[in-house]
Coordinates of C-alpha atoms in Angstrom, one line a residue:
M16 CA 96.3 101.2 96.4
H17 CA 92.7 101.3 97.5
D18 CA 90.8 103.4 100.0
I19 CA 88.8 102.0 103.0
Y20 CA 85.8 101.4 100.7
G21 CA 87.7 99.5 98.1
F22 CA 88.1 102.2 95.5
K23 CA 91.4 102.5 93.7
L24 CA 93.6 105.5 94.6
A25 CA 96.6 106.9 92.8
D26 CA 100.0 105.8 94.0
V27 CA 101.6 109.1 93.2
C28 CA 100.3 112.7 93.1
S29 CA 99.9 114.3 89.7
N30 CA 100.8 117.9 90.7
D31 CA 101.9 120.1 93.5
S32 CA 98.6 121.8 94.1
N33 CA 96.8 118.5 94.8
Y34 CA 99.5 117.1 97.0
E35 CA 97.9 117.8 100.4
K36 CA 94.6 116.1 99.4
W37 CA 96.5 113.1 97.9
A38 CA 98.8 112.7 100.8
K39 CA 95.9 112.7 103.3
S40 CA 94.0 110.0 101.4
Y41 CA 97.2 108.0 100.8
Y42 CA 98.2 107.8 104.4
R43 CA 94.7 107.3 105.7
S44 CA 94.4 104.3 103.4
R45 CA 97.3 102.7 105.2
G46 CA 96.2 103.6 108.7
L47 CA 99.0 106.1 109.0
D48 CA 97.1 109.4 108.9
E49 CA 97.4 109.8 112.6
M50 CA 101.2 109.4 112.3
R51 CA 101.3 112.0 109.6
I52 CA 99.3 114.5 111.7
C53 CA 101.6 113.8 114.7
W54 CA 104.6 114.7 112.6
L55 CA 103.1 117.9 111.3
R56 CA 102.3 118.9 114.9
K57 CA 105.6 117.8 116.3
F58 CA 107.8 119.7 113.9
K59 CA 105.6 122.6 113.1
G60 CA 105.0 123.3 116.7
R61 CA 108.8 123.3 117.5
F62 CA 110.0 125.5 114.7
V63 CA 108.8 128.6 113.0
Q64 CA 107.9 127.9 109.4
E65 CA 109.0 131.3 108.2
G66 CA 112.5 130.5 109.4
Y67 CA 112.9 128.0 106.5
K68 CA 111.7 130.5 104.0
E69 CA 114.3 132.9 105.2
L70 CA 117.0 130.3 104.9
V71 CA 116.0 129.5 101.3
L72 CA 116.2 133.2 100.4
V73 CA 119.5 133.7 102.2
T74 CA 121.1 130.6 100.7
G75 CA 119.4 130.8 97.3
S76 CA 122.3 132.6 95.6
T77 CA 124.9 130.3 97.1
I78 CA 126.2 127.2 95.4
S79 CA 126.5 124.3 97.7
P80 CA 129.7 122.2 97.4
N81 CA 127.3 119.2 97.6
A82 CA 125.0 120.4 94.8
A83 CA 126.2 117.8 92.2
Q84 CA 125.8 114.8 94.6
I85 CA 122.4 116.0 95.8
S86 CA 121.1 116.3 92.3
K87 CA 122.2 112.8 91.5
D88 CA 120.7 111.3 94.7
V89 CA 117.3 112.9 94.6
T90 CA 116.4 111.3 91.3
R91 CA 117.1 107.9 92.6
T92 CA 115.6 108.2 96.1
A93 CA 112.3 106.6 95.3
P94 CA 110.1 105.9 92.3
G95 CA 107.5 108.3 93.4
F96 CA 110.0 111.1 93.4
R97 CA 111.9 110.1 90.3
D98 CA 109.0 110.6 88.0
L99 CA 107.8 114.0 89.3
D100 CA 110.0 117.0 88.6
W101 CA 108.3 119.3 91.0
L102 CA 108.8 116.8 93.9
V103 CA 112.4 116.2 93.0
F104 CA 112.9 120.0 93.0
R105 CA 111.5 120.3 96.5
L106 CA 113.6 117.5 97.9
D107 CA 116.7 119.1 96.2
R108 CA 115.9 122.5 97.7
V109 CA 115.5 121.1 101.2
L110 CA 118.8 119.1 101.1
T111 CA 120.7 122.0 99.5
T112 CA 119.4 124.5 102.0
Y113 CA 120.3 122.2 104.9
S114 CA 123.8 121.6 103.6
L115 CA 124.4 125.4 103.5
R116 CA 122.8 126.0 106.9
N117 CA 125.0 123.3 108.5
P118 CA 128.3 123.1 106.5
T119 CA 129.9 121.0 109.2
L120 CA 127.6 118.1 108.3
G121 CA 126.9 119.4 104.8
Y122 CA 125.3 116.5 102.9
T123 CA 125.9 112.8 103.2
Q124 CA 124.3 110.1 101.1
S125 CA 121.4 108.7 103.1
M126 CA 120.1 112.1 104.1
N127 CA 118.1 112.1 100.9
F128 CA 116.1 109.1 102.2
I129 CA 115.4 110.7 105.6
A130 CA 114.2 113.9 103.9
A131 CA 112.1 112.0 101.4
V132 CA 110.1 110.2 104.1
F133 CA 109.1 113.4 105.8
L134 CA 108.4 115.2 102.5
A135 CA 106.3 112.4 101.2
A136 CA 104.4 112.1 104.5
T137 CA 103.8 115.8 105.3
G138 CA 104.0 117.6 101.9
S139 CA 105.8 120.5 103.7
E140 CA 109.3 121.6 102.9
A141 CA 109.6 123.5 106.2
V142 CA 108.5 120.5 108.3
T143 CA 110.8 118.3 106.3
F144 CA 113.8 120.6 106.7
W145 CA 113.4 121.0 110.5
A146 CA 112.6 117.3 111.0
M147 CA 115.7 116.4 109.1
A148 CA 117.7 118.8 111.2
E149 CA 116.3 117.2 114.4
I150 CA 117.3 113.7 113.1
C151 CA 120.8 114.6 111.9
E152 CA 121.7 117.0 114.8
N153 CA 119.9 115.6 117.8
I154 CA 118.6 112.0 117.3
L155 CA 121.5 110.7 115.3
P156 CA 124.1 113.4 115.9
D157 CA 127.3 111.4 115.1
Y158 CA 126.0 109.2 112.3
F159 CA 126.8 111.5 109.4
V160 CA 130.5 112.1 110.1
G161 CA 133.4 110.7 108.1
D162 CA 134.3 107.8 110.4
L163 CA 130.6 106.8 111.1
L164 CA 131.3 107.1 114.8
G165 CA 127.7 106.8 115.9
V166 CA 127.1 103.8 113.6
R167 CA 130.2 102.0 114.9
A168 CA 129.2 102.7 118.6
D169 CA 125.7 101.4 118.1
C170 CA 127.0 98.2 116.3
A171 CA 129.4 97.7 119.3
L172 CA 126.4 98.0 121.6
M173 CA 124.6 95.4 119.6
L174 CA 127.5 93.0 120.0
L175 CA 127.5 93.6 123.7
L176 CA 123.8 92.8 123.9
M177 CA 124.4 89.6 122.0
Q178 CA 127.0 88.5 124.4
Q179 CA 125.0 89.0 127.5
K180 CA 124.0 85.9 129.3
G181 CA 120.4 85.0 129.5
S182 CA 119.3 85.1 125.8
A183 CA 120.1 81.9 124.0
A184 CA 118.9 83.3 120.7
L185 CA 121.1 86.4 121.0
E186 CA 124.1 84.2 121.9
E187 CA 123.5 82.0 119.0
L188 CA 123.2 85.0 116.7
H189 CA 126.6 86.2 117.9
R190 CA 128.2 82.8 117.2
E191 CA 126.7 82.7 113.7
L192 CA 127.9 86.2 112.8
R193 CA 131.4 85.2 113.9
R194 CA 131.3 81.9 112.1
L195 CA 130.2 83.5 108.8
E196 CA 132.6 86.4 109.4
I197 CA 129.8 89.0 108.8
D198 CA 130.9 92.5 109.4
L199 CA 128.1 94.0 111.5
V200 CA 129.1 97.6 110.7
Q201 CA 129.1 96.9 107.0
L202 CA 125.7 95.2 107.3
C203 CA 124.0 97.7 109.6
A204 CA 125.4 101.0 108.5
P205 CA 123.0 101.4 105.5
W206 CA 120.1 100.5 107.8
F207 CA 121.0 102.9 110.6
M208 CA 122.0 105.9 108.4
T209 CA 118.7 105.8 106.5
A210 CA 116.7 104.6 109.5
F211 CA 115.7 101.7 107.3
A212 CA 114.3 104.1 104.7
G213 CA 116.6 103.0 101.9
G214 CA 114.2 100.5 100.2
F215 CA 115.0 97.7 102.6
F216 CA 111.4 97.1 103.6
P217 CA 108.1 97.6 101.8
T218 CA 106.9 101.2 102.3
E219 CA 104.2 100.3 104.8
T220 CA 106.7 98.5 107.1
T221 CA 109.2 101.3 106.8
L222 CA 106.7 103.9 107.8
R223 CA 105.6 101.9 110.8
I224 CA 109.2 101.6 111.9
W225 CA 109.4 105.4 111.6
A226 CA 106.3 106.0 113.7
D227 CA 108.3 104.7 116.7
F228 CA 111.8 105.8 115.6
V229 CA 110.8 109.5 115.6
D230 CA 109.7 109.1 119.2
Y231 CA 112.3 106.7 120.6
G232 CA 115.4 107.6 118.6
R233 CA 118.5 105.6 117.9
I234 CA 117.9 102.9 120.5
Y235 CA 114.8 101.8 118.5
L236 CA 117.0 101.3 115.4
I237 CA 119.2 98.9 117.4
R238 CA 116.1 97.1 118.5
V239 CA 114.8 96.8 115.0
A240 CA 118.2 95.6 113.7
L241 CA 118.3 92.9 116.4
A242 CA 114.8 91.8 115.5
V243 CA 115.7 91.6 111.8
L244 CA 118.7 89.5 112.6
L245 CA 116.8 87.2 115.0
L246 CA 113.7 86.7 112.9
G247 CA 115.1 86.9 109.4
G248 CA 118.8 86.4 109.7
L249 CA 119.4 83.7 112.2
P250 CA 117.3 81.0 110.4
L251 CA 119.2 81.7 107.2
M252 CA 122.6 81.8 108.9
R253 CA 122.1 78.3 110.3
R254 CA 121.9 76.9 106.8
E255 CA 124.8 78.9 105.2
R256 CA 128.4 78.0 104.8
D257 CA 129.5 81.6 104.1
G258 CA 128.2 85.1 104.9
S259 CA 127.3 86.3 101.4
G260 CA 124.4 83.9 101.0
G261 CA 123.0 84.7 104.4
V262 CA 123.1 88.5 103.8
E263 CA 121.5 88.2 100.4
G264 CA 118.8 86.0 101.8
L265 CA 118.2 88.5 104.6
R266 CA 117.7 91.3 102.0
E267 CA 115.1 89.2 100.2
W268 CA 113.3 88.5 103.5
M269 CA 113.2 92.2 104.5
Q270 CA 111.9 93.3 101.1
G271 CA 109.1 90.7 101.3
L272 CA 108.0 91.7 104.8
L273 CA 104.6 93.3 103.9
D274 CA 103.2 92.6 107.4
G275 CA 105.8 93.9 109.8
A276 CA 103.7 93.2 113.0
A277 CA 105.9 90.4 114.3
L278 CA 109.0 92.4 113.6
L279 CA 107.7 95.5 115.4
D280 CA 106.5 93.5 118.3
A281 CA 110.0 92.0 118.7
A282 CA 111.6 95.4 118.5
R283 CA 109.5 96.9 121.3

C-alpha cells in the first residue's frame, strides 16, 4: 500500500495507540476517508458512547454461551486481525458484549465479518458495537435467525426479478440457474449474511460496496448479487455443463475484481 505521494504505508497497524493515525492514512490512501468519517458521525451521533462502556462493565463477569465459537471465529476473520492480539481482543469483546445484550440473536457466524469491517474502518469499539446492532436488528433484522428467513425472502425476490418480462439478461440468468440446478439460497446466503465482507472481493471493492450498503440496506445487497451473477456468473454459466464449475469460476472472478466500478454501476 502507498500513500497519494507514492510512499509505502504499512498494511497493518503495529499497536493500539497508533491505530487512529494508521487507519486515517490507510483509508485516505484508498479514497475512503470520507466514508470512514461518515460512519463515525452516523453511529456516534446516534448512540451514546458511554452506553457501550456500561454494557461491557455489566456483562464483563458473565460468560456468553457463544464464547467458544466467537473465540474461534475472530482469529480467522481477516489476516490483519489474526496477527494482532490486541485487535482480536477488541473484536472478541464487541461480539461477546453484543451476544449478551441481545441473547435472542446471540451470535451467528458472519457477525464477526460485519463487526470487523466497522472496527477496522473506525478503530472504535463503541461505534462498531452500535453499528453492528443497527445492521443485525434494523437493516438485516431476520437474517440471523435459525431458518435464515430474511435470506430466503431476498433470494425469492431475486427470482421474481429474474422472471419479470423486459430484461432478456435476467431471463437468461434465470434459465441458466435452473439448467445448472444452482441453489440460489446456498449461493447467496454467505454473501448476504456478511454483506459481501467474507473475503469474496478484494478489500477495496468490499468497502465500496459497504459505502452504499450502510445507506441503502438490504435492497442494495440484492442489486449487488444480481450484478455479480449478470457480469461474472452468466458468461461462465453459458459454458458450463454443471453448476459446480460455474460457481467456482464465479468465486475466482469475484476475488480478482480489484476495480469494482462496473459492478457498482450495475448495482445502482
